[in-house]
Each structure stands twice: as C-alpha cells, then as structure tokens.
C-alpha cells in the first residue's frame, strides 16, 4: 500500500479559508484531501479543523505548513496527526513484541 487515509488536525486556519475549497487547499499541502469531520463541516469549533487526507506511506508530516493567502500574506498552520485509541493500542503492542523479540 503506497498511501493511507489519516485524520489530521490543522490549527490556526485563517477564517477566509474556512470553506470546503479553502480547507482542501490547506490539506493539499500534506496529501490528497478526502473529507472533513462533521464538527468541522458545521463549524462547531473554529480553533482547529479536522480533515482526512490520503498521504504517502513515506510522508513525514511537518509540524507546520506555510499557507499562501494569495494577498501577499503567508500564515503558519500547525499540523497534528490524530491517533485513534485503536491505533495507539496496536503501536504499543507492536513495540512490546519488538522489545521481547529484539532481546
């Protein structure tokens, strides 16, 4: 598998980009934007947006992406990978197995 869909939180997204097109523009800096969560779509919170992005398995997510607003202004948008409890449990289990097998 070359790509995988992951949920990402984007912090400090300018309000002028708080639309499907604007959020897609932000998320495209990381991969292929797929969709937003319901709270983002209905603007239930404005401090961050949550988007699902299809990214390359080789991608290392940057902590910040620079977004050009097209008016000469460039803003920093912080990037946070959202890990589900299931993913965390799997990673911890694999780490434990790796530690046991590695010793």
mmCIF file of N, CA and C in Angstrom:
data_model
loop_
_atom_site.group_PDB
_atom_site.id
_atom_site.type_symbol
_atom_site.label_atom_id
_atom_site.label_comp_id
_atom_site.label_asym_id
_atom_site.label_seq_id
_atom_site.Cartn_x
_atom_site.Cartn_y
_atom_site.Cartn_z
ATOM 1 N N UNK A 1 0.842 -1.168 0.000
ATOM 2 C CA UNK A 1 0.000 0.000 0.000
ATOM 3 C C UNK A 1 0.893 1.240 0.000
ATOM 4 N N UNK A 2 0.697 2.098 -0.988
ATOM 5 C CA UNK A 2 1.518 3.302 -1.116
ATOM 6 C C UNK A 2 0.969 4.485 -0.341
ATOM 7 N N UNK A 3 -0.345 4.530 -0.162
ATOM 8 C CA UNK A 3 -0.964 5.643 0.551
ATOM 9 C C UNK A 3 -1.926 5.123 1.609
ATOM 10 N N UNK A 4 -2.257 6.003 2.536
ATOM 11 C CA UNK A 4 -3.218 5.648 3.581
ATOM 12 C C UNK A 4 -3.982 6.895 4.004
ATOM 13 N N UNK A 5 -5.271 6.744 4.295
ATOM 14 C CA UNK A 5 -6.029 7.889 4.803
ATOM 15 C C UNK A 5 -5.751 8.082 6.289
ATOM 16 N N UNK A 6 -5.465 9.305 6.682
ATOM 17 C CA UNK A 6 -5.223 9.623 8.091
ATOM 18 C C UNK A 6 -6.002 10.889 8.455
ATOM 19 N N UNK A 7 -6.407 10.960 9.705
ATOM 20 C CA UNK A 7 -7.063 12.161 10.212
ATOM 21 C C UNK A 7 -6.011 13.116 10.742
ATOM 22 N N UNK A 8 -6.158 14.366 10.376
ATOM 23 C CA UNK A 8 -5.198 15.398 10.762
ATOM 24 C C UNK A 8 -5.965 16.603 11.289
ATOM 25 N N UNK A 9 -5.439 17.188 12.371
ATOM 26 C CA UNK A 9 -5.970 18.460 12.856
ATOM 27 C C UNK A 9 -5.074 19.568 12.323
ATOM 28 N N UNK A 10 -5.690 20.599 11.788
ATOM 29 C CA UNK A 10 -4.971 21.791 11.349
ATOM 30 C C UNK A 10 -5.383 22.931 12.271
ATOM 31 N N UNK A 11 -4.390 23.525 12.928
ATOM 32 C CA UNK A 11 -4.628 24.605 13.880
ATOM 33 C C UNK A 11 -4.285 25.946 13.239
ATOM 34 N N UNK A 12 -5.000 26.987 13.636
ATOM 35 C CA UNK A 12 -4.737 28.371 13.193
ATOM 36 C C UNK A 12 -5.055 28.566 11.713
ATOM 37 N N UNK A 13 -6.079 27.882 11.218
ATOM 38 C CA UNK A 13 -6.508 28.079 9.828
ATOM 39 C C UNK A 13 -7.225 29.430 9.756
ATOM 40 N N UNK A 14 -6.799 30.310 8.859
ATOM 41 C CA UNK A 14 -7.463 31.609 8.732
ATOM 42 C C UNK A 14 -8.942 31.440 8.360
ATOM 43 N N UNK A 15 -9.778 32.288 8.919
ATOM 44 C CA UNK A 15 -11.222 32.188 8.676
ATOM 45 C C UNK A 15 -11.575 32.300 7.202
ATOM 46 N N UNK A 16 -10.782 33.050 6.428
ATOM 47 C CA UNK A 16 -11.083 33.182 5.000
ATOM 48 C C UNK A 16 -10.868 31.872 4.239
ATOM 49 N N UNK A 17 -10.199 30.906 4.871
ATOM 50 C CA UNK A 17 -10.010 29.592 4.241
ATOM 51 C C UNK A 17 -10.899 28.530 4.882
ATOM 52 N N UNK A 18 -11.844 28.958 5.711
ATOM 53 C CA UNK A 18 -12.714 28.015 6.409
ATOM 54 C C UNK A 18 -13.928 27.675 5.545
ATOM 55 N N UNK A 19 -13.655 27.006 4.418
ATOM 56 C CA UNK A 19 -14.681 26.520 3.491
ATOM 57 C C UNK A 19 -14.168 25.198 2.935
ATOM 58 N N UNK A 20 -15.011 24.455 2.246
ATOM 59 C CA UNK A 20 -14.553 23.184 1.666
ATOM 60 C C UNK A 20 -13.355 23.414 0.745
ATOM 61 N N UNK A 21 -13.439 24.428 -0.099
ATOM 62 C CA UNK A 21 -12.341 24.722 -1.021
ATOM 63 C C UNK A 21 -11.098 25.173 -0.256
ATOM 64 N N UNK A 22 -11.275 26.045 0.721
ATOM 65 C CA UNK A 22 -10.146 26.548 1.500
ATOM 66 C C UNK A 22 -9.484 25.464 2.328
ATOM 67 N N UNK A 23 -10.297 24.604 2.946
ATOM 68 C CA UNK A 23 -9.739 23.513 3.747
ATOM 69 C C UNK A 23 -9.030 22.504 2.852
ATOM 70 N N UNK A 24 -9.588 22.266 1.667
ATOM 71 C CA UNK A 24 -8.927 21.387 0.703
ATOM 72 C C UNK A 24 -7.581 21.947 0.285
ATOM 73 N N UNK A 25 -7.525 23.270 0.118
ATOM 74 C CA UNK A 25 -6.269 23.943 -0.233
ATOM 75 C C UNK A 25 -5.240 23.744 0.874
ATOM 76 N N UNK A 26 -5.658 23.925 2.128
ATOM 77 C CA UNK A 26 -4.761 23.717 3.266
ATOM 78 C C UNK A 26 -4.262 22.278 3.322
ATOM 79 N N UNK A 27 -5.199 21.334 3.251
ATOM 80 C CA UNK A 27 -4.864 19.918 3.404
ATOM 81 C C UNK A 27 -4.047 19.386 2.235
ATOM 82 N N UNK A 28 -4.170 19.999 1.059
ATOM 83 C CA UNK A 28 -3.434 19.504 -0.110
ATOM 84 C C UNK A 28 -1.928 19.686 0.043
ATOM 85 N N UNK A 29 -1.505 20.495 0.998
ATOM 86 C CA UNK A 29 -0.072 20.624 1.273
ATOM 87 C C UNK A 29 0.485 19.338 1.876
ATOM 88 N N UNK A 30 -0.400 18.472 2.374
ATOM 89 C CA UNK A 30 0.023 17.239 3.039
ATOM 90 C C UNK A 30 -0.262 15.990 2.215
ATOM 91 N N UNK A 31 -1.256 16.057 1.350
ATOM 92 C CA UNK A 31 -1.654 14.898 0.554
ATOM 93 C C UNK A 31 -2.943 15.198 -0.184
ATOM 94 N N UNK A 32 -3.696 14.153 -0.485
ATOM 95 C CA UNK A 32 -4.958 14.302 -1.207
ATOM 96 C C UNK A 32 -6.106 14.420 -0.199
ATOM 97 N N UNK A 33 -6.715 15.613 -0.072
ATOM 98 C CA UNK A 33 -7.804 15.776 0.895
ATOM 99 C C UNK A 33 -9.006 14.912 0.521
ATOM 100 N N UNK A 34 -9.570 14.214 1.511
ATOM 101 C CA UNK A 34 -10.719 13.350 1.259
ATOM 102 C C UNK A 34 -12.011 13.971 1.795
ATOM 103 N N UNK A 35 -12.045 14.286 3.091
ATOM 104 C CA UNK A 35 -13.237 14.882 3.682
ATOM 105 C C UNK A 35 -12.918 15.460 5.049
ATOM 106 N N UNK A 36 -13.878 16.212 5.593
ATOM 107 C CA UNK A 36 -13.744 16.768 6.936
ATOM 108 C C UNK A 36 -14.673 16.010 7.874
ATOM 109 N N UNK A 37 -14.456 16.192 9.168
ATOM 110 C CA UNK A 37 -15.386 15.601 10.117
ATOM 111 C C UNK A 37 -16.632 16.487 10.216
ATOM 112 N N UNK A 38 -17.662 15.966 10.866
ATOM 113 C CA UNK A 38 -18.943 16.672 10.947
ATOM 114 C C UNK A 38 -18.816 18.004 11.691
ATOM 115 N N UNK A 39 -18.059 18.021 12.783
ATOM 116 C CA UNK A 39 -17.909 19.251 13.572
ATOM 117 C C UNK A 39 -17.248 20.351 12.748
ATOM 118 N N UNK A 40 -16.280 19.980 11.912
ATOM 119 C CA UNK A 40 -15.631 20.967 11.041
ATOM 120 C C UNK A 40 -16.603 21.441 9.968
ATOM 121 N N UNK A 41 -17.314 20.510 9.359
ATOM 122 C CA UNK A 41 -18.250 20.866 8.288
ATOM 123 C C UNK A 41 -19.330 21.829 8.769
ATOM 124 N N UNK A 42 -19.777 21.648 10.019
ATOM 125 C CA UNK A 42 -20.823 22.511 10.566
ATOM 126 C C UNK A 42 -20.268 23.664 11.401
ATOM 127 N N UNK A 43 -18.935 23.821 11.366
ATOM 128 C CA UNK A 43 -18.247 24.918 12.073
ATOM 129 C C UNK A 43 -18.579 24.953 13.562
ATOM 130 N N UNK A 44 -18.557 23.791 14.191
ATOM 131 C CA UNK A 44 -18.824 23.717 15.628
ATOM 132 C C UNK A 44 -17.636 24.174 16.455
ATOM 133 N N UNK A 45 -16.479 24.171 15.875
ATOM 134 C CA UNK A 45 -15.290 24.704 16.543
ATOM 135 C C UNK A 45 -14.457 25.415 15.492
ATOM 136 N N UNK A 46 -13.867 26.512 15.872
ATOM 137 C CA UNK A 46 -13.067 27.283 14.915
ATOM 138 C C UNK A 46 -11.583 27.290 15.263
ATOM 139 N N UNK A 47 -11.217 26.726 16.415
ATOM 140 C CA UNK A 47 -9.802 26.743 16.788
ATOM 141 C C UNK A 47 -8.967 25.747 15.982
ATOM 142 N N UNK A 48 -9.605 24.716 15.459
ATOM 143 C CA UNK A 48 -8.905 23.768 14.588
ATOM 144 C C UNK A 48 -9.914 23.166 13.617
ATOM 145 N N UNK A 49 -9.383 22.556 12.554
ATOM 146 C CA UNK A 49 -10.214 21.792 11.628
ATOM 147 C C UNK A 49 -9.676 20.370 11.596
ATOM 148 N N UNK A 50 -10.556 19.430 11.356
ATOM 149 C CA UNK A 50 -10.154 18.027 11.295
ATOM 150 C C UNK A 50 -10.467 17.529 9.895
ATOM 151 N N UNK A 51 -9.423 17.081 9.189
ATOM 152 C CA UNK A 51 -9.584 16.618 7.817
ATOM 153 C C UNK A 51 -8.961 15.238 7.656
ATOM 154 N N UNK A 52 -9.549 14.450 6.784
ATOM 155 C CA UNK A 52 -8.977 13.157 6.428
ATOM 156 C C UNK A 52 -8.215 13.361 5.124
ATOM 157 N N UNK A 53 -6.955 12.974 5.142
ATOM 158 C CA UNK A 53 -6.076 13.189 3.996
ATOM 159 C C UNK A 53 -5.429 11.864 3.619
ATOM 160 N N UNK A 54 -5.421 11.564 2.341
ATOM 161 C CA UNK A 54 -4.734 10.378 1.836
ATOM 162 C C UNK A 54 -3.281 10.768 1.606
ATOM 163 N N UNK A 55 -2.371 10.172 2.393
ATOM 164 C CA UNK A 55 -0.960 10.548 2.287
ATOM 165 C C UNK A 55 -0.107 9.342 1.926
ATOM 166 N N UNK A 56 1.045 9.631 1.378
ATOM 167 C CA UNK A 56 2.007 8.590 1.045
ATOM 168 C C UNK A 56 2.515 7.948 2.330
ATOM 169 N N UNK A 57 2.755 6.651 2.271
ATOM 170 C CA UNK A 57 3.290 5.942 3.429
ATOM 171 C C UNK A 57 4.672 6.463 3.803
ATOM 172 N N UNK A 58 5.341 7.112 2.874
ATOM 173 C CA UNK A 58 6.688 7.635 3.123
ATOM 174 C C UNK A 58 6.682 9.075 3.635
ATOM 175 N N UNK A 59 5.503 9.676 3.709
ATOM 176 C CA UNK A 59 5.403 11.074 4.120
ATOM 177 C C UNK A 59 5.694 11.237 5.603
ATOM 178 N N UNK A 60 6.526 12.192 5.910
ATOM 179 C CA UNK A 60 6.746 12.613 7.290
ATOM 180 C C UNK A 60 6.004 13.935 7.441
ATOM 181 N N UNK A 61 4.995 13.940 8.295
ATOM 182 C CA UNK A 61 4.191 15.147 8.447
ATOM 183 C C UNK A 61 5.009 16.254 9.099
ATOM 184 N N UNK A 62 4.989 17.437 8.513
ATOM 185 C CA UNK A 62 5.692 18.564 9.120
ATOM 186 C C UNK A 62 4.867 19.110 10.287
ATOM 187 N N UNK A 63 5.512 19.762 11.239
ATOM 188 C CA UNK A 63 4.749 20.346 12.343
ATOM 189 C C UNK A 63 3.938 21.572 11.906
ATOM 190 N N UNK A 64 4.370 22.199 10.813
ATOM 191 C CA UNK A 64 3.731 23.424 10.325
ATOM 192 C C UNK A 64 3.770 23.425 8.806
ATOM 193 N N UNK A 65 2.692 23.912 8.177
ATOM 194 C CA UNK A 65 2.718 24.176 6.739
ATOM 195 C C UNK A 65 2.501 25.672 6.541
ATOM 196 N N UNK A 66 3.169 26.216 5.548
ATOM 197 C CA UNK A 66 3.006 27.623 5.208
ATOM 198 C C UNK A 66 1.908 27.732 4.165
ATOM 199 N N UNK A 67 0.927 28.559 4.435
ATOM 200 C CA UNK A 67 -0.215 28.711 3.534
ATOM 201 C C UNK A 67 -0.211 30.126 2.967
ATOM 202 N N UNK A 68 -0.168 30.204 1.649
ATOM 203 C CA UNK A 68 -0.194 31.488 0.944
ATOM 204 C C UNK A 68 -1.645 31.912 0.769
ATOM 205 N N UNK A 69 -1.994 33.060 1.337
ATOM 206 C CA UNK A 69 -3.368 33.549 1.253
ATOM 207 C C UNK A 69 -3.668 34.240 -0.067
ATOM 208 N N UNK A 70 -2.648 34.396 -0.898
ATOM 209 C CA UNK A 70 -2.856 34.982 -2.211
ATOM 210 C C UNK A 70 -2.888 36.495 -2.230
ATOM 211 N N UNK A 71 -2.749 37.109 -1.076
ATOM 212 C CA UNK A 71 -2.758 38.568 -0.995
ATOM 213 C C UNK A 71 -1.419 39.109 -0.492
ATOM 214 N N UNK A 72 -0.397 38.276 -0.623
ATOM 215 C CA UNK A 72 0.923 38.657 -0.136
ATOM 216 C C UNK A 72 1.194 38.174 1.278
ATOM 217 N N UNK A 73 0.178 37.648 1.952
ATOM 218 C CA UNK A 73 0.341 37.142 3.315
ATOM 219 C C UNK A 73 0.509 35.630 3.308
ATOM 220 N N UNK A 74 1.436 35.172 4.127
ATOM 221 C CA UNK A 74 1.661 33.740 4.317
ATOM 222 C C UNK A 74 1.484 33.462 5.800
ATOM 223 N N UNK A 75 0.703 32.438 6.124
ATOM 224 C CA UNK A 75 0.449 32.109 7.526
ATOM 225 C C UNK A 75 0.927 30.694 7.836
ATOM 226 N N UNK A 76 1.268 30.482 9.100
ATOM 227 C CA UNK A 76 1.654 29.165 9.590
ATOM 228 C C UNK A 76 0.404 28.427 10.057
ATOM 229 N N UNK A 77 0.208 27.221 9.558
ATOM 230 C CA UNK A 77 -0.880 26.362 10.017
ATOM 231 C C UNK A 77 -0.229 25.145 10.665
ATOM 232 N N UNK A 78 -0.513 24.937 11.955
ATOM 233 C CA UNK A 78 0.073 23.815 12.687
ATOM 234 C C UNK A 78 -0.620 22.513 12.303
ATOM 235 N N UNK A 79 0.155 21.433 12.271
ATOM 236 C CA UNK A 79 -0.332 20.118 11.839
ATOM 237 C C UNK A 79 -0.222 19.142 13.004
ATOM 238 N N UNK A 80 -1.297 18.407 13.256
ATOM 239 C CA UNK A 80 -1.299 17.396 14.314
ATOM 240 C C UNK A 80 -1.947 16.121 13.787
ATOM 241 N N UNK A 81 -1.234 15.014 13.876
ATOM 242 C CA UNK A 81 -1.784 13.717 13.483
ATOM 243 C C UNK A 81 -2.735 13.245 14.575
ATOM 244 N N UNK A 82 -3.927 12.842 14.194
ATOM 245 C CA UNK A 82 -4.919 12.355 15.151
ATOM 246 C C UNK A 82 -4.808 10.839 15.206
ATOM 247 N N UNK A 83 -4.476 10.330 16.372
ATOM 248 C CA UNK A 83 -4.365 8.884 16.539
ATOM 249 C C UNK A 83 -5.571 8.370 17.306
ATOM 250 N N UNK A 84 -6.203 7.360 16.768
ATOM 251 C CA UNK A 84 -7.336 6.755 17.466
ATOM 252 C C UNK A 84 -6.798 5.843 18.567
ATOM 253 N N UNK A 85 -7.587 5.561 19.593
ATOM 254 C CA UNK A 85 -7.145 4.643 20.649
ATOM 255 C C UNK A 85 -6.742 3.276 20.103
ATOM 256 N N UNK A 86 -7.413 2.814 19.054
ATOM 257 C CA UNK A 86 -7.069 1.525 18.456
ATOM 258 C C UNK A 86 -5.666 1.559 17.862
ATOM 259 N N UNK A 87 -5.337 2.629 17.155
ATOM 260 C CA UNK A 87 -4.003 2.755 16.559
ATOM 261 C C UNK A 87 -2.943 2.797 17.653
ATOM 262 N N UNK A 88 -3.198 3.546 18.710
ATOM 263 C CA UNK A 88 -2.245 3.629 19.818
ATOM 264 C C UNK A 88 -2.039 2.250 20.431
ATOM 265 N N UNK A 89 -3.110 1.498 20.645
ATOM 266 C CA UNK A 89 -3.003 0.155 21.219
ATOM 267 C C UNK A 89 -2.196 -0.770 20.314
ATOM 268 N N UNK A 90 -2.415 -0.692 19.018
ATOM 269 C CA UNK A 90 -1.668 -1.529 18.072
ATOM 270 C C UNK A 90 -0.191 -1.174 18.097
ATOM 271 N N UNK A 91 0.117 0.110 18.072
ATOM 272 C CA UNK A 91 1.519 0.543 18.084
ATOM 273 C C UNK A 91 2.204 0.104 19.372
ATOM 274 N N UNK A 92 1.543 0.266 20.509
ATOM 275 C CA UNK A 92 2.132 -0.159 21.781
ATOM 276 C C UNK A 92 2.331 -1.670 21.816
ATOM 277 N N UNK A 93 1.375 -2.433 21.281
ATOM 278 C CA UNK A 93 1.512 -3.891 21.228
ATOM 279 C C UNK A 93 2.687 -4.294 20.353
ATOM 280 N N UNK A 94 2.819 -3.660 19.198
ATOM 281 C CA UNK A 94 3.945 -3.968 18.311
ATOM 282 C C UNK A 94 5.270 -3.595 18.957
ATOM 283 N N UNK A 95 5.300 -2.483 19.678
ATOM 284 C CA UNK A 95 6.529 -2.074 20.365
ATOM 285 C C UNK A 95 6.908 -3.093 21.430
ATOM 286 N N UNK A 96 5.910 -3.615 22.155
ATOM 287 C CA UNK A 96 6.180 -4.613 23.177
ATOM 288 C C UNK A 96 6.711 -5.899 22.546
ATOM 289 N N UNK A 97 6.091 -6.327 21.450
ATOM 290 C CA UNK A 97 6.553 -7.528 20.743
ATOM 291 C C UNK A 97 7.968 -7.320 20.229
ATOM 292 N N UNK A 98 8.225 -6.150 19.662
ATOM 293 C CA UNK A 98 9.558 -5.841 19.139
ATOM 294 C C UNK A 98 10.597 -5.901 20.254
ATOM 295 N N UNK A 99 10.239 -5.385 21.430
ATOM 296 C CA UNK A 99 11.158 -5.389 22.570
ATOM 297 C C UNK A 99 11.443 -6.819 23.020
ATOM 298 N N UNK A 100 10.406 -7.664 23.075
ATOM 299 C CA UNK A 100 10.577 -9.057 23.500
ATOM 300 C C UNK A 100 11.407 -9.827 22.483
ATOM 301 N N UNK A 101 11.092 -9.681 21.210
ATOM 302 C CA UNK A 101 11.795 -10.411 20.153
ATOM 303 C C UNK A 101 13.217 -9.895 19.997
ATOM 304 N N UNK A 102 13.389 -8.595 20.188
ATOM 305 C CA UNK A 102 14.703 -7.986 19.995
ATOM 306 C C UNK A 102 15.713 -8.361 21.061
ATOM 307 N N UNK A 103 15.243 -8.788 22.228
ATOM 308 C CA UNK A 103 16.166 -9.120 23.330
ATOM 309 C C UNK A 103 16.568 -10.530 23.328
#
